[in-house]
Amino acid sequence: VATSRGFDVAAFEVDGSSYVLWANYHHASRGGYSVGSQLLRYNAATGQFDAHQTVPSSGTRGAEYFSIAGTLFVAIANHYGTSYNCDSVIYVFNRETTQLDEHQRIRTHGATHWDFFEHGGSQFLAVSNYYNGATYNVASVIYKYNPTSTQFEEHEEIGTHACGGMKYWSMGGAKFLAVANCYNGASFLINSWILKLNPVTGKFESHQDIPTKCGYRPEHWVAGDGAHFLAFANYAGHPSSHTTGNSVV
């Protein structure tokens, strides 16, 4: 599949058809950062994925598929347009046309990732903001879905440092959010965090610091024996190289 500095993939199935959305970042001869992302549809006759729709996007670094009450969404994290301060877009899948239609725009700042999660009967979408053109110490934001307006509304800000991603999970009845911090303007050797939901306030609070080297894209999983694991990808290694080093589970 020909991509344009592809950063992320979202795969999903609708009404028996399989789709893959490739989040494209940049192509020098095809619109630069406005190259658009590609929605592909699986062709059972050929065993290949065929081009299905070019989805408007700008310097995209993340794509997240999710559903709410039977409505299917894809959130695209636009990192850069004409500046880092640009709109990221939530699309809704139109079952009649099998196309992604624009649903809501949210102003983001060098967005790198979306993470969808549910708790307490409500739905949330967290965007990781990286840079606003002036500082890497820019808040990332959790939005809460309003079923009446069908819009996501700001719920909580988290004071992150060049956030490379967030990941929600639950364990033993408690709710957690891993936050990957990459850079604070002075160093890549900074802590990422595990936050814990306060069930009284409905907001996330500090729980544990995790040393990382430009933390990126945390991932949680449960092994067959029930053990919980959390991994952070370290983008930077030795401070003089910023390119190689160990990641952490």
PDB file of C-alpha atoms in Angstrom:
ATOM      1  CA  VAL A   1       0.000   0.000   0.000  1.00  0.00           C
ATOM      2  CA  ALA A   2       1.464   3.346  -1.051  1.00  0.00           C
ATOM      3  CA  THR A   3       1.407   5.751   1.884  1.00  0.00           C
ATOM      4  CA  SER A   4       2.763   9.244   2.424  1.00  0.00           C
ATOM      5  CA  ARG A   5       4.921   9.094   5.546  1.00  0.00           C
ATOM      6  CA  GLY A   6       2.157   7.067   7.182  1.00  0.00           C
ATOM      7  CA  PHE A   7       2.028   7.407  10.976  1.00  0.00           C
ATOM      8  CA  ASP A   8      -0.911   5.283  12.094  1.00  0.00           C
ATOM      9  CA  VAL A   9      -3.563   2.789  10.970  1.00  0.00           C
ATOM     10  CA  ALA A  10      -7.171   2.284  12.077  1.00  0.00           C
ATOM     11  CA  ALA A  11      -8.864  -0.960  10.998  1.00  0.00           C
ATOM     12  CA  PHE A  12     -12.583  -1.684  11.353  1.00  0.00           C
ATOM     13  CA  GLU A  13     -15.497  -3.680   9.968  1.00  0.00           C
ATOM     14  CA  VAL A  14     -18.922  -2.364   8.991  1.00  0.00           C
ATOM     15  CA  ASP A  15     -21.815  -4.488   7.741  1.00  0.00           C
ATOM     16  CA  GLY A  16     -19.536  -7.299   6.660  1.00  0.00           C
ATOM     17  CA  SER A  17     -16.961  -5.112   4.904  1.00  0.00           C
ATOM     18  CA  SER A  18     -13.428  -4.515   6.168  1.00  0.00           C
ATOM     19  CA  TYR A  19     -11.779  -1.095   6.038  1.00  0.00           C
ATOM     20  CA  VAL A  20      -8.344   0.292   6.836  1.00  0.00           C
ATOM     21  CA  LEU A  21      -7.587   3.990   7.266  1.00  0.00           C
ATOM     22  CA  TRP A  22      -3.979   5.050   6.737  1.00  0.00           C
ATOM     23  CA  ALA A  23      -3.048   8.289   8.507  1.00  0.00           C
ATOM     24  CA  ASN A  24      -0.688  10.138   6.131  1.00  0.00           C
ATOM     25  CA  TYR A  25       1.653  12.829   7.398  1.00  0.00           C
ATOM     26  CA  HIS A  26       3.267  14.509   4.371  1.00  0.00           C
ATOM     27  CA  HIS A  27       3.987  14.152   0.665  1.00  0.00           C
ATOM     28  CA  ALA A  28       6.197  16.763  -1.007  1.00  0.00           C
ATOM     29  CA  SER A  29       4.537  16.530  -4.444  1.00  0.00           C
ATOM     30  CA  ARG A  30       0.958  15.763  -3.380  1.00  0.00           C
ATOM     31  CA  GLY A  31      -0.162  18.664  -1.246  1.00  0.00           C
ATOM     32  CA  GLY A  32       2.541  18.634   1.426  1.00  0.00           C
ATOM     33  CA  TYR A  33       0.930  18.227   4.838  1.00  0.00           C
ATOM     34  CA  SER A  34      -2.528  18.353   3.219  1.00  0.00           C
ATOM     35  CA  VAL A  35      -1.956  15.096   1.355  1.00  0.00           C
ATOM     36  CA  GLY A  36      -5.020  13.509   2.969  1.00  0.00           C
ATOM     37  CA  SER A  37      -5.397  10.081   4.540  1.00  0.00           C
ATOM     38  CA  GLN A  38      -6.497   6.969   2.653  1.00  0.00           C
ATOM     39  CA  LEU A  39      -9.504   4.795   3.445  1.00  0.00           C
ATOM     40  CA  LEU A  40      -9.154   1.358   1.843  1.00  0.00           C
ATOM     41  CA  ARG A  41     -11.823  -1.331   1.464  1.00  0.00           C
ATOM     42  CA  TYR A  42     -11.111  -5.045   1.287  1.00  0.00           C
ATOM     43  CA  ASN A  43     -11.879  -6.722  -2.029  1.00  0.00           C
ATOM     44  CA  ALA A  44     -12.622 -10.399  -1.335  1.00  0.00           C
ATOM     45  CA  ALA A  45     -12.305 -11.319  -5.006  1.00  0.00           C
ATOM     46  CA  THR A  46      -8.696 -10.126  -5.273  1.00  0.00           C
ATOM     47  CA  GLY A  47      -7.665 -10.499  -1.633  1.00  0.00           C
ATOM     48  CA  GLN A  48      -6.433  -6.898  -1.776  1.00  0.00           C
ATOM     49  CA  PHE A  49      -7.424  -3.596  -0.215  1.00  0.00           C
ATOM     50  CA  ASP A  50      -8.656  -1.099  -2.815  1.00  0.00           C
ATOM     51  CA  ALA A  51      -8.615   2.690  -2.561  1.00  0.00           C
ATOM     52  CA  HIS A  52     -12.055   3.772  -1.356  1.00  0.00           C
ATOM     53  CA  GLN A  53     -11.890   7.390  -0.131  1.00  0.00           C
ATOM     54  CA  THR A  54      -9.356  10.151   0.369  1.00  0.00           C
ATOM     55  CA  VAL A  55     -10.167  11.623   3.782  1.00  0.00           C
ATOM     56  CA  PRO A  56      -9.169  15.285   4.237  1.00  0.00           C
ATOM     57  CA  SER A  57      -6.396  15.512   6.835  1.00  0.00           C
ATOM     58  CA  SER A  58      -3.307  17.567   7.545  1.00  0.00           C
ATOM     59  CA  GLY A  59       0.011  16.261   8.813  1.00  0.00           C
ATOM     60  CA  THR A  60      -1.882  13.395  10.435  1.00  0.00           C
ATOM     61  CA  ARG A  61      -0.193  11.356  13.166  1.00  0.00           C
ATOM     62  CA  GLY A  62      -3.060   9.369  14.624  1.00  0.00           C
ATOM     63  CA  ALA A  63      -6.402   7.721  13.809  1.00  0.00           C
ATOM     64  CA  GLU A  64      -8.823   6.147  16.298  1.00  0.00           C
ATOM     65  CA  TYR A  65     -11.926   4.124  15.408  1.00  0.00           C
ATOM     66  CA  PHE A  66     -14.771   3.741  17.922  1.00  0.00           C
ATOM     67  CA  SER A  67     -18.525   3.329  18.131  1.00  0.00           C
ATOM     68  CA  ILE A  68     -21.189   4.880  20.343  1.00  0.00           C
ATOM     69  CA  ALA A  69     -24.725   3.463  20.400  1.00  0.00           C
ATOM     70  CA  GLY A  70     -24.338   2.025  16.922  1.00  0.00           C
ATOM     71  CA  THR A  71     -22.820   5.155  15.377  1.00  0.00           C
ATOM     72  CA  LEU A  72     -19.322   4.616  13.987  1.00  0.00           C
ATOM     73  CA  PHE A  73     -16.626   7.254  14.275  1.00  0.00           C
ATOM     74  CA  VAL A  74     -13.012   7.819  13.270  1.00  0.00           C
ATOM     75  CA  ALA A  75     -11.038  10.576  15.000  1.00  0.00           C
ATOM     76  CA  ILE A  76      -8.035  11.933  13.103  1.00  0.00           C
ATOM     77  CA  ALA A  77      -5.191  13.701  14.945  1.00  0.00           C
ATOM     78  CA  ASN A  78      -3.848  16.464  12.709  1.00  0.00           C
ATOM     79  CA  HIS A  79      -0.346  17.415  13.834  1.00  0.00           C
ATOM     80  CA  TYR A  80       0.407  20.258  11.433  1.00  0.00           C
ATOM     81  CA  GLY A  81      -1.495  22.317   8.870  1.00  0.00           C
ATOM     82  CA  THR A  82      -0.289  25.834   8.188  1.00  0.00           C
ATOM     83  CA  SER A  83       0.752  25.768  11.847  1.00  0.00           C
ATOM     84  CA  TYR A  84       0.682  23.368  14.784  1.00  0.00           C
ATOM     85  CA  ASN A  85      -2.526  25.029  15.965  1.00  0.00           C
ATOM     86  CA  CYS A  86      -5.034  23.396  13.646  1.00  0.00           C
ATOM     87  CA  ASP A  87      -8.278  21.456  13.800  1.00  0.00           C
ATOM     88  CA  SER A  88      -8.327  17.730  14.296  1.00  0.00           C
ATOM     89  CA  VAL A  89     -11.464  16.107  12.944  1.00  0.00           C
ATOM     90  CA  ILE A  90     -13.960  13.468  14.089  1.00  0.00           C
ATOM     91  CA  TYR A  91     -15.608  11.689  11.164  1.00  0.00           C
ATOM     92  CA  VAL A  92     -18.772   9.593  11.220  1.00  0.00           C
ATOM     93  CA  PHE A  93     -19.172   6.578   8.967  1.00  0.00           C
ATOM     94  CA  ASN A  94     -22.143   6.952   6.623  1.00  0.00           C
ATOM     95  CA  ARG A  95     -23.572   3.462   6.117  1.00  0.00           C
ATOM     96  CA  GLU A  96     -25.514   4.494   2.989  1.00  0.00           C
ATOM     97  CA  THR A  97     -22.567   5.964   1.090  1.00  0.00           C
ATOM     98  CA  THR A  98     -19.856   3.932   2.931  1.00  0.00           C
ATOM     99  CA  GLN A  99     -17.940   7.206   3.254  1.00  0.00           C
ATOM    100  CA  LEU A 100     -16.520   9.060   6.229  1.00  0.00           C
ATOM    101  CA  ASP A 101     -18.385  12.361   6.702  1.00  0.00           C
ATOM    102  CA  GLU A 102     -17.072  15.219   8.802  1.00  0.00           C
ATOM    103  CA  HIS A 103     -18.837  15.338  12.176  1.00  0.00           C
ATOM    104  CA  GLN A 104     -16.904  17.675  14.493  1.00  0.00           C
ATOM    105  CA  ARG A 105     -13.769  19.802  14.474  1.00  0.00           C
ATOM    106  CA  ILE A 106     -11.680  20.265  17.607  1.00  0.00           C
ATOM    107  CA  ARG A 107      -8.796  22.733  17.856  1.00  0.00           C
ATOM    108  CA  THR A 108      -5.605  20.876  18.750  1.00  0.00           C
ATOM    109  CA  HIS A 109      -1.934  21.775  19.094  1.00  0.00           C
ATOM    110  CA  GLY A 110       0.446  19.464  17.279  1.00  0.00           C
ATOM    111  CA  ALA A 111      -1.864  16.516  18.026  1.00  0.00           C
ATOM    112  CA  THR A 112      -0.211  13.095  17.993  1.00  0.00           C
ATOM    113  CA  HIS A 113      -2.942  10.678  19.065  1.00  0.00           C
ATOM    114  CA  TRP A 114      -6.555  10.097  20.156  1.00  0.00           C
ATOM    115  CA  ASP A 115      -7.651   7.523  22.740  1.00  0.00           C
ATOM    116  CA  PHE A 116     -11.319   6.593  23.151  1.00  0.00           C
ATOM    117  CA  PHE A 117     -12.615   5.032  26.361  1.00  0.00           C
ATOM    118  CA  GLU A 118     -15.776   4.496  28.379  1.00  0.00           C
ATOM    119  CA  HIS A 119     -16.546   4.436  32.092  1.00  0.00           C
ATOM    120  CA  GLY A 120     -19.584   5.055  34.244  1.00  0.00           C
ATOM    121  CA  GLY A 121     -21.873   4.852  31.235  1.00  0.00           C
ATOM    122  CA  SER A 122     -20.175   7.823  29.530  1.00  0.00           C
ATOM    123  CA  GLN A 123     -17.835   8.031  26.554  1.00  0.00           C
ATOM    124  CA  PHE A 124     -14.599  10.001  26.404  1.00  0.00           C
ATOM    125  CA  LEU A 125     -12.023  10.957  23.806  1.00  0.00           C
ATOM    126  CA  ALA A 126      -8.563  12.111  24.862  1.00  0.00           C
ATOM    127  CA  VAL A 127      -6.268  14.035  22.515  1.00  0.00           C
ATOM    128  CA  SER A 128      -2.499  14.178  23.034  1.00  0.00           C
ATOM    129  CA  ASN A 129      -1.124  17.641  22.223  1.00  0.00           C
ATOM    130  CA  TYR A 130       2.584  17.998  21.456  1.00  0.00           C
ATOM    131  CA  TYR A 131       3.482  21.614  20.561  1.00  0.00           C
ATOM    132  CA  ASN A 132       1.673  24.892  19.936  1.00  0.00           C
ATOM    133  CA  GLY A 133       4.411  26.731  18.050  1.00  0.00           C
ATOM    134  CA  ALA A 134       5.736  28.405  21.193  1.00  0.00           C
ATOM    135  CA  THR A 135       6.037  25.733  23.883  1.00  0.00           C
ATOM    136  CA  TYR A 136       6.066  21.974  24.307  1.00  0.00           C
ATOM    137  CA  ASN A 137       4.385  22.391  27.709  1.00  0.00           C
ATOM    138  CA  VAL A 138       0.882  22.392  26.298  1.00  0.00           C
ATOM    139  CA  ALA A 139      -2.174  20.783  27.870  1.00  0.00           C
ATOM    140  CA  SER A 140      -3.738  17.647  26.463  1.00  0.00           C
ATOM    141  CA  VAL A 141      -7.506  17.415  26.742  1.00  0.00           C
ATOM    142  CA  ILE A 142     -10.171  14.827  27.579  1.00  0.00           C
ATOM    143  CA  TYR A 143     -13.537  15.387  25.906  1.00  0.00           C
ATOM    144  CA  LYS A 144     -16.842  13.879  27.033  1.00  0.00           C
ATOM    145  CA  TYR A 145     -19.564  12.828  24.604  1.00  0.00           C
ATOM    146  CA  ASN A 146     -22.891  14.624  24.891  1.00  0.00           C
ATOM    147  CA  PRO A 147     -25.569  12.213  23.585  1.00  0.00           C
ATOM    148  CA  THR A 148     -28.077  15.035  23.134  1.00  0.00           C
ATOM    149  CA  SER A 149     -25.913  17.199  20.886  1.00  0.00           C
ATOM    150  CA  THR A 150     -23.806  14.223  19.645  1.00  0.00           C
ATOM    151  CA  GLN A 151     -20.771  16.435  20.197  1.00  0.00           C
ATOM    152  CA  PHE A 152     -17.665  15.962  22.318  1.00  0.00           C
ATOM    153  CA  GLU A 153     -17.316  18.652  24.991  1.00  0.00           C
ATOM    154  CA  GLU A 154     -14.218  19.589  26.977  1.00  0.00           C
ATOM    155  CA  HIS A 155     -14.113  17.678  30.265  1.00  0.00           C
ATOM    156  CA  GLU A 156     -10.565  17.882  31.676  1.00  0.00           C
ATOM    157  CA  GLU A 157      -7.178  19.372  30.829  1.00  0.00           C
ATOM    158  CA  ILE A 158      -3.930  17.581  31.682  1.00  0.00           C
ATOM    159  CA  GLY A 159      -0.743  19.663  31.760  1.00  0.00           C
ATOM    160  CA  THR A 160       1.442  17.518  29.527  1.00  0.00           C
ATOM    161  CA  HIS A 161       4.901  17.991  27.995  1.00  0.00           C
ATOM    162  CA  ALA A 162       4.949  17.225  24.252  1.00  0.00           C
ATOM    163  CA  CYS A 163       2.496  14.404  24.820  1.00  0.00           C
ATOM    164  CA  GLY A 164       3.194  11.370  22.644  1.00  0.00           C
ATOM    165  CA  GLY A 165       0.014   9.492  23.549  1.00  0.00           C
ATOM    166  CA  MET A 166      -2.408   8.405  26.280  1.00  0.00           C
ATOM    167  CA  LYS A 167      -3.920   5.034  27.119  1.00  0.00           C
ATOM    168  CA  TYR A 168      -6.869   4.232  29.404  1.00  0.00           C
ATOM    169  CA  TRP A 169      -7.436   0.928  31.192  1.00  0.00           C
ATOM    170  CA  SER A 170      -9.166  -0.498  34.250  1.00  0.00           C
ATOM    171  CA  MET A 171      -7.832  -2.899  36.855  1.00  0.00           C
ATOM    172  CA  GLY A 172      -9.556  -4.238  39.957  1.00  0.00           C
ATOM    173  CA  GLY A 173     -12.318  -1.665  39.650  1.00  0.00           C
ATOM    174  CA  ALA A 174      -9.895   1.268  39.434  1.00  0.00           C
ATOM    175  CA  LYS A 175      -9.517   3.374  36.264  1.00  0.00           C
ATOM    176  CA  PHE A 176      -6.129   4.547  35.016  1.00  0.00           C
ATOM    177  CA  LEU A 177      -4.716   6.751  32.268  1.00  0.00           C
ATOM    178  CA  ALA A 178      -1.116   6.426  31.096  1.00  0.00           C
ATOM    179  CA  VAL A 179       0.346   9.682  29.773  1.00  0.00           C
ATOM    180  CA  ALA A 180       3.523   9.680  27.667  1.00  0.00           C
ATOM    181  CA  ASN A 181       5.584  12.876  27.990  1.00  0.00           C
ATOM    182  CA  CYS A 182       8.286  13.395  25.370  1.00  0.00           C
ATOM    183  CA  TYR A 183       9.980  16.788  25.878  1.00  0.00           C
ATOM    184  CA  ASN A 184       9.646  19.757  28.227  1.00  0.00           C
ATOM    185  CA  GLY A 185      11.636  22.271  26.187  1.00  0.00           C
ATOM    186  CA  ALA A 186      14.900  21.427  27.938  1.00  0.00           C
ATOM    187  CA  SER A 187      15.193  17.644  28.139  1.00  0.00           C
ATOM    188  CA  PHE A 188      13.877  14.397  26.687  1.00  0.00           C
ATOM    189  CA  LEU A 189      14.673  12.633  29.975  1.00  0.00           C
ATOM    190  CA  ILE A 190      11.425  13.369  31.776  1.00  0.00           C
ATOM    191  CA  ASN A 191       8.789  11.358  33.584  1.00  0.00           C
ATOM    192  CA  SER A 192       5.694  10.009  31.973  1.00  0.00           C
ATOM    193  CA  TRP A 193       2.741   9.401  34.260  1.00  0.00           C
ATOM    194  CA  ILE A 194       0.081   6.989  35.381  1.00  0.00           C
ATOM    195  CA  LEU A 195      -3.016   8.887  36.479  1.00  0.00           C
ATOM    196  CA  LYS A 196      -5.868   7.384  38.493  1.00  0.00           C
ATOM    197  CA  LEU A 197      -9.508   8.370  38.213  1.00  0.00           C
ATOM    198  CA  ASN A 198     -11.033   9.959  41.296  1.00  0.00           C
ATOM    199  CA  PRO A 199     -14.565   8.481  41.308  1.00  0.00           C
ATOM    200  CA  VAL A 200     -15.883  11.411  43.345  1.00  0.00           C
ATOM    201  CA  THR A 201     -14.674  14.233  41.099  1.00  0.00           C
ATOM    202  CA  GLY A 202     -14.629  12.232  37.863  1.00  0.00           C
ATOM    203  CA  LYS A 203     -11.161  13.636  37.113  1.00  0.00           C
ATOM    204  CA  PHE A 204      -7.764  11.973  36.820  1.00  0.00           C
ATOM    205  CA  GLU A 205      -5.162  12.545  39.526  1.00  0.00           C
ATOM    206  CA  SER A 206      -1.446  11.800  39.835  1.00  0.00           C
ATOM    207  CA  HIS A 207      -0.717   8.179  40.797  1.00  0.00           C
ATOM    208  CA  GLN A 208       2.805   7.194  39.633  1.00  0.00           C
ATOM    209  CA  ASP A 209       5.756   8.640  37.722  1.00  0.00           C
ATOM    210  CA  ILE A 210       7.477   6.491  35.076  1.00  0.00           C
ATOM    211  CA  PRO A 211      10.980   7.556  33.902  1.00  0.00           C
ATOM    212  CA  THR A 212      11.002   7.769  30.089  1.00  0.00           C
ATOM    213  CA  LYS A 213      13.190   9.202  27.347  1.00  0.00           C
ATOM    214  CA  CYS A 214      10.749  11.057  25.132  1.00  0.00           C
ATOM    215  CA  GLY A 215       7.871   8.730  25.986  1.00  0.00           C
ATOM    216  CA  TYR A 216       5.562   7.781  23.148  1.00  0.00           C
ATOM    217  CA  ARG A 217       2.395   5.721  22.604  1.00  0.00           C
ATOM    218  CA  PRO A 218       1.781   3.801  25.864  1.00  0.00           C
ATOM    219  CA  GLU A 219       0.009   0.469  25.510  1.00  0.00           C
ATOM    220  CA  HIS A 220      -1.728  -1.679  28.131  1.00  0.00           C
ATOM    221  CA  TRP A 221      -2.599  -5.357  27.911  1.00  0.00           C
ATOM    222  CA  VAL A 222      -3.538  -8.325  30.101  1.00  0.00           C
ATOM    223  CA  ALA A 223      -1.611 -11.591  29.798  1.00  0.00           C
ATOM    224  CA  GLY A 224      -3.199 -15.035  29.866  1.00  0.00           C
ATOM    225  CA  ASP A 225      -2.455 -15.395  33.574  1.00  0.00           C
ATOM    226  CA  GLY A 226      -4.307 -12.144  34.348  1.00  0.00           C
ATOM    227  CA  ALA A 227      -1.178 -10.026  34.871  1.00  0.00           C
ATOM    228  CA  HIS A 228      -1.428  -6.415  33.703  1.00  0.00           C
ATOM    229  CA  PHE A 229       1.367  -4.852  31.639  1.00  0.00           C
ATOM    230  CA  LEU A 230       2.049  -1.306  30.458  1.00  0.00           C
ATOM    231  CA  ALA A 231       4.636  -0.395  27.838  1.00  0.00           C
ATOM    232  CA  PHE A 232       6.072   3.002  26.902  1.00  0.00           C
ATOM    233  CA  ALA A 233       7.992   3.479  23.666  1.00  0.00           C
ATOM    234  CA  ASN A 234      11.077   5.632  24.253  1.00  0.00           C
ATOM    235  CA  TYR A 235      11.703   7.783  21.189  1.00  0.00           C
ATOM    236  CA  ALA A 236      15.012   9.244  22.408  1.00  0.00           C
ATOM    237  CA  GLY A 237      18.044   7.429  23.774  1.00  0.00           C
ATOM    238  CA  HIS A 238      21.261   9.075  24.883  1.00  0.00           C
ATOM    239  CA  PRO A 239      20.791  12.859  25.235  1.00  0.00           C
ATOM    240  CA  SER A 240      23.437  13.483  22.554  1.00  0.00           C
ATOM    241  CA  SER A 241      21.721  11.312  19.935  1.00  0.00           C
ATOM    242  CA  HIS A 242      17.965  11.368  20.707  1.00  0.00           C
ATOM    243  CA  THR A 243      17.556   8.372  18.409  1.00  0.00           C
ATOM    244  CA  THR A 244      18.357   5.043  20.092  1.00  0.00           C
ATOM    245  CA  GLY A 245      17.655   3.530  23.459  1.00  0.00           C
ATOM    246  CA  ASN A 246      15.598   0.988  25.352  1.00  0.00           C
ATOM    247  CA  SER A 247      11.842   1.129  25.667  1.00  0.00           C
ATOM    248  CA  VAL A 248      10.169  -0.056  28.870  1.00  0.00           C
ATOM    249  CA  VAL A 249       7.498  -2.568  29.903  1.00  0.00           C
TER     250      VAL A 249
END
